[in-house]
Amino acid sequence: MPFDTLRMHSKCLCPCLYNARKLEGVGGCRETGALEVICNEPSPQPSPTGGRGSGPSPQPSPASGRGSQRRPLNAQSPDRGSVLDTLKSLFGERLSTSLAVREHHGRDITHPIAQAPDAVAFPENTAEVVQVLKACHAARMPVIAFGVGTSLEGHILAPRGGVCVDFSRMNQVIAVNERDLDVTVQPGVTREALNEYLRDTGLFFPIDPGANATIGGMAATRASGTNAVRYGTMRENVLALEVVLADGSVIRTGTRARKSAAGYDLTRLFVGSEGTLGVITAVTLRVYGLPEAMSAAVCSFDALGGAVDTVIETIQLGIPVARIELLDELMIRAVNQYSKLSLKEAPTLFLEFHGTEAAVKEQATMVAEIAREHGGHGFEWALKQEDRSRLWKARHDAAWAALAMRPGATSLATDVCVPISRLAECILETRRDLDTSRIPAPIVGHVGDGNFHLVLLVNRDDPTEVAEADRLNERLVRRALAMGGTCTGEHGIGLGKQQFLIEEAGESAVSLMRRIKSSFDPHSILNPGKIFA
């Protein structure tokens, strides 16, 4: 599927469109006239690679020539009007049919054409989610769950209309069990809000996809990020779920126990299901004690291969780094310009170590020695909290930094993951492809677990560049698959990688996935068209 990228005025991506409590009225954007919701609050922008920075917001692309698909309300079924009337009577002002709100909930960063739902509901508890599902199930009307809209593969688009369920009002921490190292939260709690809540307990939740995503959305997309090399992904850190099924029935999967041999593992089935099997309304998570010591470092290399070989040897030796991120020289140039750093323009590793003072020192010494053997040039340390925060903010802003390198371009992000032993080969072959292409494309990745991203900076007014971006993406994905890897380490399938899922898993396995979907959702109302058509 060809890439598409959302571009809109920054004032039109404010929290008001996520949170009905902040809606002030209807009108035009005071600077562009583009949207109908009036807002007084600026918002940080979702990053094209899953991060969230304060960078420029993408603008509408005239190149697509297609504009916004403003499908009329109830265009697909005469029953939809009665469903919306029912929900309006239940939710009142918390059910929006405003065109601005609907279109905002029907597009993401990589898809500029709004495929809008018929309405957006803002429930406050599980019982209200049940009401939405029961009404929509009776009318065969689609339901799409929405966190904060930071996913990248079209997960939140509504190609068949329906009701979008925005979880911004279900944002409470339900329970913290400090002695058992677990918490239970509503799906609209964001990862940053959770860590702020936990700050005085000495605990933290480590999964960090870059974006300030919701816990429900992170569970639904099996998110990971910079800390996955040490703490795992959402797959390893979700203990239990509360889920509303397509017909409105409520199930609870898993328990707070750390292991179980009781029946099928339904929790793992829902984690990563992209909202196609059920709507998550509560999540129980593992949390961790804050480490006694943390230190971060930056190390540059003579060649990209040396940086990757350092990562491979570090992981193979079992050194428990907390983060180990790769940025190639092009990305370092972008980060320096955007985040006002002065790093050497060379392939670079960003590292972080957690543990006791002695353990952190030992880990850092071992990795520094490995780096020197592979052409690394010493460590530049960030020991203070403010210095570490500045460093990792620059990493999280990398996508916006890349976009700023080529004004007028759009950022088309893709990712793969390969076995660690094939990482150097995969990255170096990809770099050779990019060196012969006219499209600038920095490489950045959570390479400690074999996952890396390309940020393809494309002029969408030029069809040859769009076609070239598709070609590079296909070569990258098929290279990863040939190496025993996956077509996506963390972005997910959504709309964008459905064909690659078939190539990766095979027709028989995807057919089984379809039968599982049909068993949970026989009328295909839950996020229809995602993962497979």
Steps between C-alpha positions, in 0.01 A plus 500: 500500500644841406602731776278789601591768748272729700581869477293759679537826688649461847211681668272226367668221697426631846384298801150645454445258215594213729314615809140607491535678833716764333273570203402865511285539195469470126658723245809523284863473598601856578813473290398276209122468506563130445316344793184562695619468860622810679793441733725695729751223568802410286584133478816298453492330163508126438826387341506318165710226659290454802654775710342825609689820464437870487592521135308644209167342422461354151289700257231380259653351189372640172695229322253226581229684308244316708429728794299381797242225451199654669262207489148617593352378825311170479608449140527123535195401702158651575532356853797721584288806560297319765820370663638850522169625640517230768859583588423872502229439758750307713809719459356844433782743417751217537394367160638726228399504134701814427681464169822634653495249785402210275768574242765544766419156640505352151857578398847438631849627429560277201154522340397852387160403365248511783295181516267632763261319733134598516541615859748512788393384846682598820412234762594533865472138613474142377121500523481781245737311266263204531212723393689610189589143404148366552343776290754465221489120503123502452536728195821337363670838542883517529672598825856639506689556827709821526771593752694809392550420132875434493490169312656490154336237281144632472372320809252775593357573154132422443474387135147367567388777730357404836556627853843596629540440875738764638641392838631838614244511785587151622831618639508381861754285683279235660748330735869499590634190673846610608598174670399293197645743244183538294244765415156500339395795284226610268598497131520878460784542752813607312841356580633838617197555724546153650865564581415836652239327719754237604782745567463508880468121530850425374353307206492565128355356180785465250334441161578812296392507134602866478149634464304580815261223399215360706542172681197357320641592161842364595344168599290484184803555276752300708717810536865495601769768460833608638493295823387173340850354495496491885133491597326338204192617308134531596473125433718429804360776721122459475377261770124526455232680302136596516354484149158580354420264215311583182160408645555709814592214733791563739782255567806512721815327388795404717560582867752688710695176551836494322429168329208278415437171318123549491355462152574705191704817544231747395697796635774444243237459230354844565839670543591602145158428350465867393143531627368230267398244766373716784514842663739520796351679804756421773862384503707344780872563450832399648691793647857514626698657780693807399865398463748626756713654226454602136754633256486577130776530244561581134765326292583577136661258252716513190250285308139386526611138511712561809204647687277206409769245589533664841129452557512135393795415724348685796178301474674169435713548813186555707587850618165633635491840333173686556507681164726476198390715207665547160496824301689518170701805399210656309274473802770644727528801270124548522496461880784749543316762295160439654587439866800735513751226581860481387554129448755376249331431165570129493311178572420525869362291784289650778523275808349487846594277796282417802590327826711552808788747484746214466293317236456809287872570512581141406251495209628829363865389521426178312303672223765772465765233449289324236439831325871582484566167331250594229616855431310682774636831624449505873188574699351843557309461827167647603485440874255767617128445458463815292780392267349152455160653434644735238678212329195275486272783397731556204468129419120512526494811279713330233214467252417870521869578473519295182194672356652841564798404281285513187239775519186413310566126514290248685637230726410145400603272786542124488656240728619138505656270758752221437691248713789679666756290308366636169470862613826628354433335165147637482595856593805513270309363201225752567758778520635397159149526356460847648841616374385438141161667548408864452288495818672605824420238765665503842520174694406484867417201713458312825775275377549311824210277401566508124239768419575805283313765305543692177377858480448556127478874421283517190375776275140389450468732200738267319339163410840350429610569858184343640559193284864489610393514866270204441784311329742566787240393755426177315870416468554568869208283610578210268865513604395472865264212424773315310720532811241341725367834622165675503341769283441716807665502840265751659290702251251218441308387189190724490429597141857542384667160526227247431668342198824466693314318779397235249858472376627469856244266656367316193148466366409217738598694811321815383194289420507376860525860619189580295311211662603623845375846405171355377455305823540812714330740261272315253360821349845663469407821677823535702748718313410340166755488219803495731766224508326336204230626266 
